[in-house]
PDB file of C-alpha atoms and ligand atoms in Angstrom:
ATOM      1  CA  MET H   1      90.146 136.724  96.595  1.00  0.00           C
ATOM      2  CA  ASN H   2      87.063 136.056  98.701  1.00  0.00           C
ATOM      3  CA  ALA H   3      85.375 132.872  99.823  1.00  0.00           C
ATOM      4  CA  ALA H   4      82.817 132.841  96.997  1.00  0.00           C
ATOM      5  CA  ASP H   5      85.623 132.567  94.396  1.00  0.00           C
ATOM      6  CA  TYR H   6      87.133 129.460  95.953  1.00  0.00           C
ATOM      7  CA  GLN H   7      87.743 126.678  93.380  1.00  0.00           C
ATOM      8  CA  SER H   8      88.038 123.140  94.763  1.00  0.00           C
ATOM      9  CA  PHE H   9      90.991 120.949  93.706  1.00  0.00           C
ATOM     10  CA  ALA H  10      88.949 117.767  94.248  1.00  0.00           C
ATOM     11  CA  ASP H  11      89.443 116.596  90.618  1.00  0.00           C
ATOM     12  CA  ALA H  12      93.221 116.979  90.853  1.00  0.00           C
ATOM     13  CA  TRP H  13      93.145 115.089  94.141  1.00  0.00           C
ATOM     14  CA  GLU H  14      91.197 112.189  92.574  1.00  0.00           C
ATOM     15  CA  SER H  15      93.678 111.840  89.710  1.00  0.00           C
ATOM     16  CA  ARG H  16      96.967 112.696  91.408  1.00  0.00           C
ATOM     17  CA  ALA H  17      96.892 112.188  95.201  1.00  0.00           C
ATOM     18  CA  THR H  18      99.560 109.631  96.115  1.00  0.00           C
ATOM     19  CA  ILE H  19      97.092 107.641  98.229  1.00  0.00           C
ATOM     20  CA  ARG H  20      95.035 107.223  95.022  1.00  0.00           C
ATOM     21  CA  THR H  21      97.918 106.515  92.638  1.00  0.00           C
ATOM     22  CA  ARG H  22     101.027 105.012  94.314  1.00  0.00           C
ATOM     23  CA  PRO H  23     101.927 101.379  95.043  1.00  0.00           C
ATOM     24  CA  ARG H  24     103.797 100.611  98.271  1.00  0.00           C
ATOM     25  CA  ARG H  25     107.499 101.474  98.094  1.00  0.00           C
ATOM     26  CA  VAL H  26     110.006  98.871  99.254  1.00  0.00           C
ATOM     27  CA  LEU H  27     113.379  99.821 100.712  1.00  0.00           C
ATOM     28  CA  GLU H  28     116.164  98.342  98.562  1.00  0.00           C
ATOM     29  CA  ASN H  29     119.183  96.608 100.081  1.00  0.00           C
ATOM     30  CA  ASP H  30     121.874  98.273  97.939  1.00  0.00           C
ATOM     31  CA  ASP H  31     124.986 100.408  98.505  1.00  0.00           C
ATOM     32  CA  LYS H  32     123.243 103.749  98.246  1.00  0.00           C
ATOM     33  CA  LEU H  33     122.738 105.999 101.266  1.00  0.00           C
ATOM     34  CA  ILE H  34     119.579 105.831 103.364  1.00  0.00           C
ATOM     35  CA  TYR H  35     119.720 109.557 104.097  1.00  0.00           C
ATOM     36  CA  PRO H  36     121.553 112.402 102.311  1.00  0.00           C
ATOM     37  CA  LEU H  37     124.928 113.320 103.832  1.00  0.00           C
ATOM     38  CA  SER H  38     124.133 116.984 103.299  1.00  0.00           C
ATOM     39  CA  ARG H  39     121.226 116.710 105.745  1.00  0.00           C
ATOM     40  CA  GLN H  40     123.316 115.256 108.579  1.00  0.00           C
ATOM     41  CA  PRO H  41     126.446 117.438 108.602  1.00  0.00           C
ATOM     42  CA  LEU H  42     127.662 115.605 111.732  1.00  0.00           C
ATOM     43  CA  VAL H  43     128.925 112.740 109.524  1.00  0.00           C
ATOM     44  CA  LEU H  44     130.885 115.185 107.343  1.00  0.00           C
ATOM     45  CA  SER H  45     132.659 116.796 110.298  1.00  0.00           C
ATOM     46  CA  GLU H  46     136.421 116.458 110.618  1.00  0.00           C
ATOM     47  CA  THR H  47     136.185 114.591 113.925  1.00  0.00           C
ATOM     48  CA  PHE H  48     133.617 112.098 112.624  1.00  0.00           C
ATOM     49  CA  LEU H  49     135.644 111.348 109.474  1.00  0.00           C
ATOM     50  CA  ARG H  50     138.792 110.822 111.545  1.00  0.00           C
ATOM     51  CA  GLU H  51     137.354 108.925 114.546  1.00  0.00           C
ATOM     52  CA  CYS H  52     134.452 106.805 113.305  1.00  0.00           C
ATOM     53  CA  PRO H  53     133.827 106.877 109.529  1.00  0.00           C
ATOM     54  CA  GLU H  54     132.608 103.246 109.806  1.00  0.00           C
ATOM     55  CA  GLN H  55     129.647 104.464 111.929  1.00  0.00           C
ATOM     56  CA  ARG H  56     128.372 106.748 109.154  1.00  0.00           C
ATOM     57  CA  ASP H  57     125.517 104.466 108.097  1.00  0.00           C
ATOM     58  CA  PHE H  58     124.430 104.012 111.728  1.00  0.00           C
ATOM     59  CA  ALA H  59     124.281 107.804 112.115  1.00  0.00           C
ATOM     60  CA  LEU H  60     122.369 108.200 108.840  1.00  0.00           C
ATOM     61  CA  VAL H  61     119.829 105.510 109.803  1.00  0.00           C
ATOM     62  CA  GLN H  62     119.231 107.236 113.160  1.00  0.00           C
ATOM     63  CA  THR H  63     118.821 110.563 111.367  1.00  0.00           C
ATOM     64  CA  LEU H  64     116.278 108.987 109.002  1.00  0.00           C
ATOM     65  CA  TYR H  65     114.371 107.755 112.091  1.00  0.00           C
ATOM     66  CA  LYS H  66     114.384 111.292 113.493  1.00  0.00           C
ATOM     67  CA  PHE H  67     113.117 112.631 110.156  1.00  0.00           C
ATOM     68  CA  ILE H  68     110.330 110.015 110.061  1.00  0.00           C
ATOM     69  CA  ASN H  69     109.398 110.767 113.662  1.00  0.00           C
ATOM     70  CA  ASP H  70     109.206 114.503 112.824  1.00  0.00           C
ATOM     71  CA  VAL H  71     106.997 113.785 109.789  1.00  0.00           C
ATOM     72  CA  VAL H  72     104.594 111.701 111.895  1.00  0.00           C
ATOM     73  CA  ILE H  73     104.319 114.429 114.553  1.00  0.00           C
ATOM     74  CA  PHE H  74     103.905 117.183 111.950  1.00  0.00           C
ATOM     75  CA  GLU H  75     101.247 115.335 109.960  1.00  0.00           C
ATOM     76  CA  THR H  76      99.170 113.803 112.727  1.00  0.00           C
ATOM     77  CA  GLU H  77      99.450 116.420 115.498  1.00  0.00           C
ATOM     78  CA  ILE H  78      99.823 119.714 113.617  1.00  0.00           C
ATOM     79  CA  VAL H  79      98.379 119.705 110.086  1.00  0.00           C
ATOM     80  CA  ASP H  80      95.753 117.013 110.685  1.00  0.00           C
ATOM     81  CA  LYS H  81      94.383 118.909 113.693  1.00  0.00           C
ATOM     82  CA  THR H  82      93.893 122.234 111.902  1.00  0.00           C
ATOM     83  CA  ALA H  83      92.708 120.742 108.597  1.00  0.00           C
ATOM     84  CA  ARG H  84      90.230 118.505 110.428  1.00  0.00           C
ATOM     85  CA  SER H  85      88.686 121.370 112.372  1.00  0.00           C
ATOM     86  CA  ILE H  86      88.251 123.314 109.102  1.00  0.00           C
ATOM     87  CA  ALA H  87      86.674 120.254 107.450  1.00  0.00           C
ATOM     88  CA  LYS H  88      84.294 119.768 110.386  1.00  0.00           C
ATOM     89  CA  ASN H  89      83.370 123.465 110.415  1.00  0.00           C
ATOM     90  CA  ARG H  90      84.635 123.813 113.989  1.00  0.00           C
ATOM     91  CA  PHE H  91      87.021 126.574 113.022  1.00  0.00           C
ATOM     92  CA  ALA H  92      86.228 130.104 114.179  1.00  0.00           C
ATOM     93  CA  VAL H  93      86.776 131.304 110.594  1.00  0.00           C
ATOM     94  CA  ALA H  94      83.873 130.037 108.450  1.00  0.00           C
ATOM     95  CA  PHE H  95      84.865 128.532 105.089  1.00  0.00           C
ATOM     96  CA  PRO H  96      82.557 127.320 102.292  1.00  0.00           C
ATOM     97  CA  PHE H  97      81.908 123.605 101.789  1.00  0.00           C
ATOM     98  CA  ALA H  98      84.401 123.333  98.898  1.00  0.00           C
ATOM     99  CA  CYS H  99      87.192 124.507 101.259  1.00  0.00           C
ATOM    100  CA  ARG H 100      86.048 122.090 103.927  1.00  0.00           C
ATOM    101  CA  TYR H 101      86.020 119.191 101.441  1.00  0.00           C
ATOM    102  CA  ASP H 102      89.552 120.073 100.294  1.00  0.00           C
ATOM    103  CA  ALA H 103      90.612 120.323 103.958  1.00  0.00           C
ATOM    104  CA  MET H 104      89.393 116.743 104.417  1.00  0.00           C
ATOM    105  CA  THR H 105      91.590 115.598 101.504  1.00  0.00           C
ATOM    106  CA  VAL H 106      94.499 117.240 103.343  1.00  0.00           C
ATOM    107  CA  VAL H 107      93.623 115.228 106.486  1.00  0.00           C
ATOM    108  CA  VAL H 108      93.604 112.025 104.402  1.00  0.00           C
ATOM    109  CA  ASP H 109      96.894 112.903 102.644  1.00  0.00           C
ATOM    110  CA  GLU H 110      98.677 113.795 105.887  1.00  0.00           C
ATOM    111  CA  ASP H 111      97.582 110.709 107.759  1.00  0.00           C
ATOM    112  CA  TYR H 112      98.680 108.664 104.732  1.00  0.00           C
ATOM    113  CA  HIS H 113     102.095 110.408 104.752  1.00  0.00           C
ATOM    114  CA  ALA H 114     102.422 109.450 108.423  1.00  0.00           C
ATOM    115  CA  LEU H 115     101.519 105.845 107.580  1.00  0.00           C
ATOM    116  CA  VAL H 116     104.084 105.675 104.740  1.00  0.00           C
ATOM    117  CA  ALA H 117     106.735 107.187 107.038  1.00  0.00           C
ATOM    118  CA  MET H 118     105.965 104.550 109.702  1.00  0.00           C
ATOM    119  CA  ASP H 119     106.208 101.852 107.017  1.00  0.00           C
ATOM    120  CA  PHE H 120     109.738 103.072 106.158  1.00  0.00           C
ATOM    121  CA  MET H 121     110.603 103.025 109.839  1.00  0.00           C
ATOM    122  CA  GLN H 122     109.600  99.359 110.154  1.00  0.00           C
ATOM    123  CA  GLN H 123     111.250  98.394 106.854  1.00  0.00           C
ATOM    124  CA  THR H 124     114.504 100.097 107.887  1.00  0.00           C
ATOM    125  CA  VAL H 125     114.555  98.438 111.319  1.00  0.00           C
ATOM    126  CA  ALA H 126     113.924  95.055 109.654  1.00  0.00           C
ATOM    127  CA  MET H 127     116.658  95.537 107.039  1.00  0.00           C
ATOM    128  CA  THR H 128     119.399  97.077 109.199  1.00  0.00           C
ATOM    129  CA  GLY H 129     118.645  95.603 112.632  1.00  0.00           C
ATOM    130  CA  ILE H 130     119.249  99.127 113.982  1.00  0.00           C
ATOM    131  CA  THR H 131     116.604 100.262 116.470  1.00  0.00           C
ATOM    132  CA  PRO H 132     115.936 103.974 117.027  1.00  0.00           C
ATOM    133  CA  ILE H 133     117.645 105.830 119.861  1.00  0.00           C
ATOM    134  CA  ASP H 134     115.338 108.004 121.995  1.00  0.00           C
ATOM    135  CA  LEU H 135     113.368 110.179 119.554  1.00  0.00           C
ATOM    136  CA  PRO H 136     111.889 113.582 120.418  1.00  0.00           C
ATOM    137  CA  ASP H 137     108.199 113.679 121.348  1.00  0.00           C
ATOM    138  CA  GLU H 138     107.745 117.107 119.812  1.00  0.00           C
ATOM    139  CA  ILE H 139     108.930 119.234 116.896  1.00  0.00           C
ATOM    140  CA  GLU H 140     109.664 122.963 116.824  1.00  0.00           C
ATOM    141  CA  LEU H 141     106.058 123.675 115.757  1.00  0.00           C
ATOM    142  CA  SER H 142     104.710 121.805 118.796  1.00  0.00           C
ATOM    143  CA  ARG H 143     106.012 124.778 120.815  1.00  0.00           C
ATOM    144  CA  ALA H 144     105.919 127.578 118.226  1.00  0.00           C
ATOM    145  CA  ILE H 145     102.195 127.333 117.392  1.00  0.00           C
ATOM    146  CA  PRO H 146     100.879 127.300 120.992  1.00  0.00           C
ATOM    147  CA  ALA H 147     103.276 130.165 121.832  1.00  0.00           C
ATOM    148  CA  ALA H 148     101.895 132.236 118.928  1.00  0.00           C
ATOM    149  CA  VAL H 149      98.251 131.352 119.635  1.00  0.00           C
ATOM    150  CA  ALA H 150      98.671 132.273 123.315  1.00  0.00           C
ATOM    151  CA  LEU H 151      99.663 135.808 122.292  1.00  0.00           C
ATOM    152  CA  ALA H 152      96.455 136.352 120.322  1.00  0.00           C
ATOM    153  CA  PRO H 153      93.168 137.602 121.785  1.00  0.00           C
ATOM    154  CA  GLU H 154      90.422 134.967 121.867  1.00  0.00           C
ATOM    155  CA  HIS H 155      88.767 135.992 118.584  1.00  0.00           C
ATOM    156  CA  LEU H 156      92.069 135.746 116.634  1.00  0.00           C
ATOM    157  CA  ARG H 157      93.346 132.433 117.976  1.00  0.00           C
ATOM    158  CA  SER H 158      92.156 130.256 115.108  1.00  0.00           C
ATOM    159  CA  ALA H 159      93.326 132.805 112.525  1.00  0.00           C
ATOM    160  CA  VAL H 160      96.807 132.708 114.056  1.00  0.00           C
ATOM    161  CA  GLU H 161      96.729 128.893 114.092  1.00  0.00           C
ATOM    162  CA  LEU H 162      95.687 128.913 110.415  1.00  0.00           C
ATOM    163  CA  ILE H 163      98.519 131.258 109.431  1.00  0.00           C
ATOM    164  CA  CYS H 164     101.115 129.264 111.414  1.00  0.00           C
ATOM    165  CA  VAL H 165     100.096 125.962 109.814  1.00  0.00           C
ATOM    166  CA  ALA H 166     100.043 127.638 106.400  1.00  0.00           C
ATOM    167  CA  ILE H 167     103.589 128.934 106.949  1.00  0.00           C
ATOM    168  CA  ALA H 168     104.748 125.453 107.966  1.00  0.00           C
ATOM    169  CA  GLU H 169     103.044 123.800 104.983  1.00  0.00           C
ATOM    170  CA  ASN H 170     104.758 126.275 102.665  1.00  0.00           C
ATOM    171  CA  THR H 171     108.264 125.825 104.091  1.00  0.00           C
ATOM    172  CA  VAL H 172     108.692 122.063 104.431  1.00  0.00           C
ATOM    173  CA  THR H 173     107.930 121.704 100.738  1.00  0.00           C
ATOM    174  CA  GLY H 174     111.147 123.317  99.541  1.00  0.00           C
ATOM    175  CA  ASP H 175     113.020 121.503 102.271  1.00  0.00           C
ATOM    176  CA  VAL H 176     111.983 118.079 100.991  1.00  0.00           C
ATOM    177  CA  ALA H 177     112.655 119.049  97.350  1.00  0.00           C
ATOM    178  CA  ALA H 178     116.442 119.045  97.830  1.00  0.00           C
ATOM    179  CA  PHE H 179     116.165 115.543  99.247  1.00  0.00           C
ATOM    180  CA  ALA H 180     114.327 114.119  96.222  1.00  0.00           C
ATOM    181  CA  LYS H 181     117.084 115.154  93.794  1.00  0.00           C
ATOM    182  CA  ASP H 182     120.066 113.548  95.570  1.00  0.00           C
ATOM    183  CA  ASP H 183     121.397 110.642  93.433  1.00  0.00           C
ATOM    184  CA  THR H 184     123.536 109.181  96.221  1.00  0.00           C
ATOM    185  CA  VAL H 185     120.334 108.239  98.089  1.00  0.00           C
ATOM    186  CA  LYS H 186     118.322 105.005  97.730  1.00  0.00           C
ATOM    187  CA  GLN H 187     115.650 105.132  95.037  1.00  0.00           C
ATOM    188  CA  SER H 188     112.807 104.186  97.408  1.00  0.00           C
ATOM    189  CA  ILE H 189     113.712 106.998  99.834  1.00  0.00           C
ATOM    190  CA  LYS H 190     113.850 109.510  96.987  1.00  0.00           C
ATOM    191  CA  GLY H 191     110.528 108.137  95.747  1.00  0.00           C
ATOM    192  CA  LEU H 192     109.034 108.553  99.219  1.00  0.00           C
ATOM    193  CA  MET H 193     110.145 112.205  99.217  1.00  0.00           C
ATOM    194  CA  ALA H 194     108.932 112.803  95.644  1.00  0.00           C
ATOM    195  CA  ASP H 195     105.497 111.319  96.467  1.00  0.00           C
ATOM    196  CA  HIS H 196     105.222 113.501  99.526  1.00  0.00           C
ATOM    197  CA  LEU H 197     106.287 116.564  97.556  1.00  0.00           C
ATOM    198  CA  LEU H 198     103.621 115.964  94.929  1.00  0.00           C
ATOM    199  CA  ASP H 199     100.881 116.111  97.564  1.00  0.00           C
ATOM    200  CA  GLU H 200     102.478 119.058  99.340  1.00  0.00           C
ATOM    201  CA  GLY H 201     102.409 121.110  96.139  1.00  0.00           C
ATOM    202  CA  ARG H 202      98.613 120.942  96.343  1.00  0.00           C
ATOM    203  CA  HIS H 203      98.596 121.659 100.075  1.00  0.00           C
ATOM    204  CA  SER H 204     100.826 124.723  99.978  1.00  0.00           C
ATOM    205  CA  GLY H 205      98.484 126.412  97.498  1.00  0.00           C
ATOM    206  CA  PHE H 206      95.453 125.368  99.537  1.00  0.00           C
ATOM    207  CA  TRP H 207      96.744 126.925 102.770  1.00  0.00           C
ATOM    208  CA  ALA H 208      97.885 130.088 100.998  1.00  0.00           C
ATOM    209  CA  ARG H 209      94.393 130.508  99.503  1.00  0.00           C
ATOM    210  CA  LEU H 210      92.677 130.024 102.879  1.00  0.00           C
ATOM    211  CA  VAL H 211      94.946 132.639 104.414  1.00  0.00           C
ATOM    212  CA  ARG H 212      94.183 135.024 101.506  1.00  0.00           C
ATOM    213  CA  ILE H 213      90.465 134.545 102.074  1.00  0.00           C
ATOM    214  CA  TYR H 214      90.836 135.173 105.789  1.00  0.00           C
ATOM    215  CA  TRP H 215      93.149 138.196 105.396  1.00  0.00           C
ATOM    216  CA  HIS H 216      90.732 139.794 102.953  1.00  0.00           C
ATOM    217  CA  THR H 217      88.041 139.843 105.680  1.00  0.00           C
ATOM    218  CA  ALA H 218      90.284 140.838 108.628  1.00  0.00           C
ATOM    219  CA  SER H 219      90.011 144.341 110.080  1.00  0.00           C
ATOM    220  CA  GLU H 220      93.034 146.624 110.150  1.00  0.00           C
ATOM    221  CA  ASP H 221      93.279 146.224 113.955  1.00  0.00           C
ATOM    222  CA  ASP H 222      93.235 142.445 113.700  1.00  0.00           C
ATOM    223  CA  ARG H 223      95.875 142.529 110.945  1.00  0.00           C
ATOM    224  CA  ARG H 224      98.146 144.669 113.104  1.00  0.00           C
ATOM    225  CA  CYS H 225      97.710 142.364 116.065  1.00  0.00           C
ATOM    226  CA  ILE H 226      98.558 139.271 113.998  1.00  0.00           C
ATOM    227  CA  ALA H 227     101.517 141.014 112.327  1.00  0.00           C
ATOM    228  CA  HIS H 228     103.154 141.521 115.756  1.00  0.00           C
ATOM    229  CA  ILE H 229     102.846 137.828 116.557  1.00  0.00           C
ATOM    230  CA  LEU H 230     104.464 136.615 113.305  1.00  0.00           C
ATOM    231  CA  PRO H 231     108.136 137.291 114.164  1.00  0.00           C
ATOM    232  CA  ILE H 232     107.698 135.594 117.561  1.00  0.00           C
ATOM    233  CA  PHE H 233     106.291 132.509 115.863  1.00  0.00           C
ATOM    234  CA  ILE H 234     109.147 132.477 113.337  1.00  0.00           C
ATOM    235  CA  GLY H 235     111.726 132.785 116.124  1.00  0.00           C
ATOM    236  CA  HIS H 236     110.363 129.667 117.865  1.00  0.00           C
ATOM    237  CA  TYR H 237     109.886 127.804 114.588  1.00  0.00           C
ATOM    238  CA  LEU H 238     113.495 128.254 113.463  1.00  0.00           C
ATOM    239  CA  THR H 239     115.206 127.341 116.757  1.00  0.00           C
ATOM    240  CA  ASN H 240     117.694 124.537 116.749  1.00  0.00           C
ATOM    241  CA  ASP H 241     117.209 123.166 120.302  1.00  0.00           C
ATOM    242  CA  ILE H 242     115.403 119.937 119.426  1.00  0.00           C
ATOM    243  CA  GLN H 243     117.772 119.064 116.560  1.00  0.00           C
ATOM    244  CA  LYS H 244     120.752 119.818 118.770  1.00  0.00           C
ATOM    245  CA  SER H 245     119.604 117.606 121.634  1.00  0.00           C
ATOM    246  CA  PHE H 246     118.918 114.814 119.146  1.00  0.00           C
ATOM    247  CA  ASP H 247     122.419 115.214 117.686  1.00  0.00           C
ATOM    248  CA  PHE H 248     123.863 115.078 121.219  1.00  0.00           C
ATOM    249  CA  ARG H 249     121.976 111.831 121.932  1.00  0.00           C
ATOM    250  CA  LEU H 250     123.210 110.437 118.630  1.00  0.00           C
ATOM    251  CA  ILE H 251     126.794 111.341 119.573  1.00  0.00           C
ATOM    252  CA  GLU H 252     126.276 109.644 122.958  1.00  0.00           C
ATOM    253  CA  SER H 253     125.259 106.454 121.153  1.00  0.00           C
ATOM    254  CA  LEU H 254     128.423 106.292 118.984  1.00  0.00           C
ATOM    255  CA  LYS H 255     131.217 103.929 119.970  1.00  0.00           C
ATOM    256  CA  ILE H 256     134.027 106.469 120.306  1.00  0.00           C
ATOM    257  CA  SER H 257     136.396 107.907 122.911  1.00  0.00           C
ATOM    258  CA  ASP H 258     135.248 110.590 125.358  1.00  0.00           C
ATOM    259  CA  ALA H 259     137.608 113.079 123.731  1.00  0.00           C
ATOM    260  CA  ALA H 260     136.066 112.422 120.297  1.00  0.00           C
ATOM    261  CA  ARG H 261     132.575 112.731 121.793  1.00  0.00           C
ATOM    262  CA  HIS H 262     133.462 116.088 123.253  1.00  0.00           C
ATOM    263  CA  ALA H 263     134.929 117.317 119.950  1.00  0.00           C
ATOM    264  CA  LEU H 264     131.843 116.162 117.997  1.00  0.00           C
ATOM    265  CA  LYS H 265     129.505 117.963 120.377  1.00  0.00           C
ATOM    266  CA  SER H 266     131.318 121.236 119.952  1.00  0.00           C
ATOM    267  CA  GLU H 267     131.373 120.818 116.165  1.00  0.00           C
ATOM    268  CA  VAL H 268     127.607 120.180 116.125  1.00  0.00           C
ATOM    269  CA  SER H 269     126.991 123.203 118.354  1.00  0.00           C
ATOM    270  CA  GLY H 270     128.587 125.414 115.711  1.00  0.00           C
ATOM    271  CA  LEU H 271     126.251 124.173 112.958  1.00  0.00           C
ATOM    272  CA  ALA H 272     123.059 126.084 113.887  1.00  0.00           C
ATOM    273  CA  PHE H 273     121.776 128.631 111.379  1.00  0.00           C
ATOM    274  CA  PRO H 274     121.151 132.178 112.610  1.00  0.00           C
ATOM    275  CA  ILE H 275     117.473 133.116 113.093  1.00  0.00           C
ATOM    276  CA  ASN H 276     117.355 135.976 110.592  1.00  0.00           C
ATOM    277  CA  ARG H 277     117.128 136.505 106.823  1.00  0.00           C
ATOM    278  CA  HIS H 278     120.123 134.160 106.314  1.00  0.00           C
ATOM    279  CA  HIS H 279     118.302 131.100 107.656  1.00  0.00           C
ATOM    280  CA  PRO H 280     117.681 128.714 104.716  1.00  0.00           C
ATOM    281  CA  LEU H 281     113.918 128.415 105.390  1.00  0.00           C
ATOM    282  CA  VAL H 282     113.323 132.163 105.440  1.00  0.00           C
ATOM    283  CA  ALA H 283     113.139 132.517 101.646  1.00  0.00           C
ATOM    284  CA  ASN H 284     110.260 129.995 101.645  1.00  0.00           C
ATOM    285  CA  ILE H 285     108.517 131.810 104.489  1.00  0.00           C
ATOM    286  CA  VAL H 286     108.784 135.167 102.726  1.00  0.00           C
ATOM    287  CA  ARG H 287     107.490 133.614  99.488  1.00  0.00           C
ATOM    288  CA  PHE H 288     104.434 132.446 101.430  1.00  0.00           C
ATOM    289  CA  PHE H 289     103.866 135.923 102.869  1.00  0.00           C
ATOM    290  CA  ARG H 290     103.772 137.201  99.289  1.00  0.00           C
ATOM    291  CA  SER H 291     101.555 134.457  97.824  1.00  0.00           C
ATOM    292  CA  SER H 292      99.053 134.728 100.689  1.00  0.00           C
ATOM    293  CA  SER H 293      98.922 138.537 100.259  1.00  0.00           C
ATOM    294  CA  LEU H 294      99.970 139.210 103.889  1.00  0.00           C
ATOM    295  CA  LEU H 295     103.015 141.097 102.715  1.00  0.00           C
ATOM    296  CA  ASP H 296     100.797 143.604 100.890  1.00  0.00           C
ATOM    297  CA  SER H 297      99.930 144.998 104.340  1.00  0.00           C
ATOM    298  CA  PRO H 298     102.334 147.665 105.676  1.00  0.00           C
ATOM    299  CA  CYS H 299     101.966 146.300 109.245  1.00  0.00           C
ATOM    300  CA  VAL H 300     103.304 142.906 108.073  1.00  0.00           C
ATOM    301  CA  GLN H 301     106.151 144.536 106.135  1.00  0.00           C
ATOM    302  CA  ASP H 302     107.150 146.413 109.304  1.00  0.00           C
ATOM    303  CA  ALA H 303     106.865 143.421 111.621  1.00  0.00           C
ATOM    304  CA  LEU H 304     108.985 141.238 109.321  1.00  0.00           C
ATOM    305  CA  SER H 305     111.641 143.787 108.394  1.00  0.00           C
ATOM    306  CA  ASP H 306     114.380 141.615 109.988  1.00  0.00           C
ATOM    307  CA  TYR H 307     113.553 138.804 107.573  1.00  0.00           C
ATOM    308  CA  LEU H 308     113.143 140.822 104.382  1.00  0.00           C
ATOM    309  CA  VAL H 309     116.096 141.453 102.113  1.00  0.00           C
TER     310      VAL H 309
HETATM  311 FE1  FE2 T 401     102.421 115.814 104.303  1.00  0.00          FE
HETATM  312 FE1  FE2 T 402     100.712 118.911 103.775  1.00  0.00          FE
END
C-alpha cells in the first residue's frame, strides 16, 4: 500500500465515533463490581481473602482510579501528541491530507476518552467517598517510547515514534475487550469500555495503515535499524515496575497487620508476567507486526524471534 491509495474513514467517524453518538454514562449505585476481579489479582490472593475481604471494594475502586489515570496519560500525552503532529504536518514522514484529517479525528477521540475517564473518576469519588491514593505520573510507554526514539538516528526518530504508538494502539484494544464482557461489573463501566473499544477499532486500523505506508517507502538500511530497536521498546513496554509500585502503595493503604502487608507484597511480586512470547499482550503485538507488513521483512523476523511462536 502506498500513500496515494489511502482511503479516509471520515464517513465512519461521522456516523459512529462515540463523541458523535453517545450520551453521558452515569455510574449506577448497585451491588455490581466497579472493576473486574480478574484485573486486580491482589484481591483474589489467599492473604487478601483471609485478612481483609471487606476491603475488596476499596482496592477495586483504587485500581479503577489507576486505570483511569493510565488512560488519561496514554490519550493526552502519548497518542494525542503523535496524532496531532501528523495532523499538523509537523511529522518528518509526510502523509496526504486524508491521513492528516483522520489523524485529527484520532486527536478528538483520544481527548474525549480522557474526558470521559475523568468524568468516571469524579463520579466514583462522589459516589464512594473514596479519594485516590498517590497515582503514577507516567505509564510504561512514557519511558518506552523515548528510550526507543533515543536509539534511532535523527532521520528515523519520527518513524520509530509512529511505530511505537501504532504498537500501543493495537495492543490496548484487546486488553479492554476482556473488560467489556465481564457480567459481574457495573453496566456503566462496561459501557465506558465498549464505547472506547468501538473507537479504538478504527484507530488500530488507522495506525497499522500509516505504518504500512511508511514501511513501503523505507530503505533496507532504515528497516534494519528500526528492527533492532523493536525488541528494546517491547522490553520497556511490558515491564511491571509501575504496576508493582502502585500495588505496593495500595497495600500500604489497607488497614491490615504488618505481617499481612508483608505477605501481600510478596504475593503481588510473584504476579508479574515474563517478558517473552508468554506475555499476554505479545499475541496482539505480533498481530500488529503482521497487519502492518513489518513482519514480511526478514530483519524484523530475526529481531523479534524471541516473541514469535
Ligand atoms: Fe482511546
Ligand atoms: Fe486510540
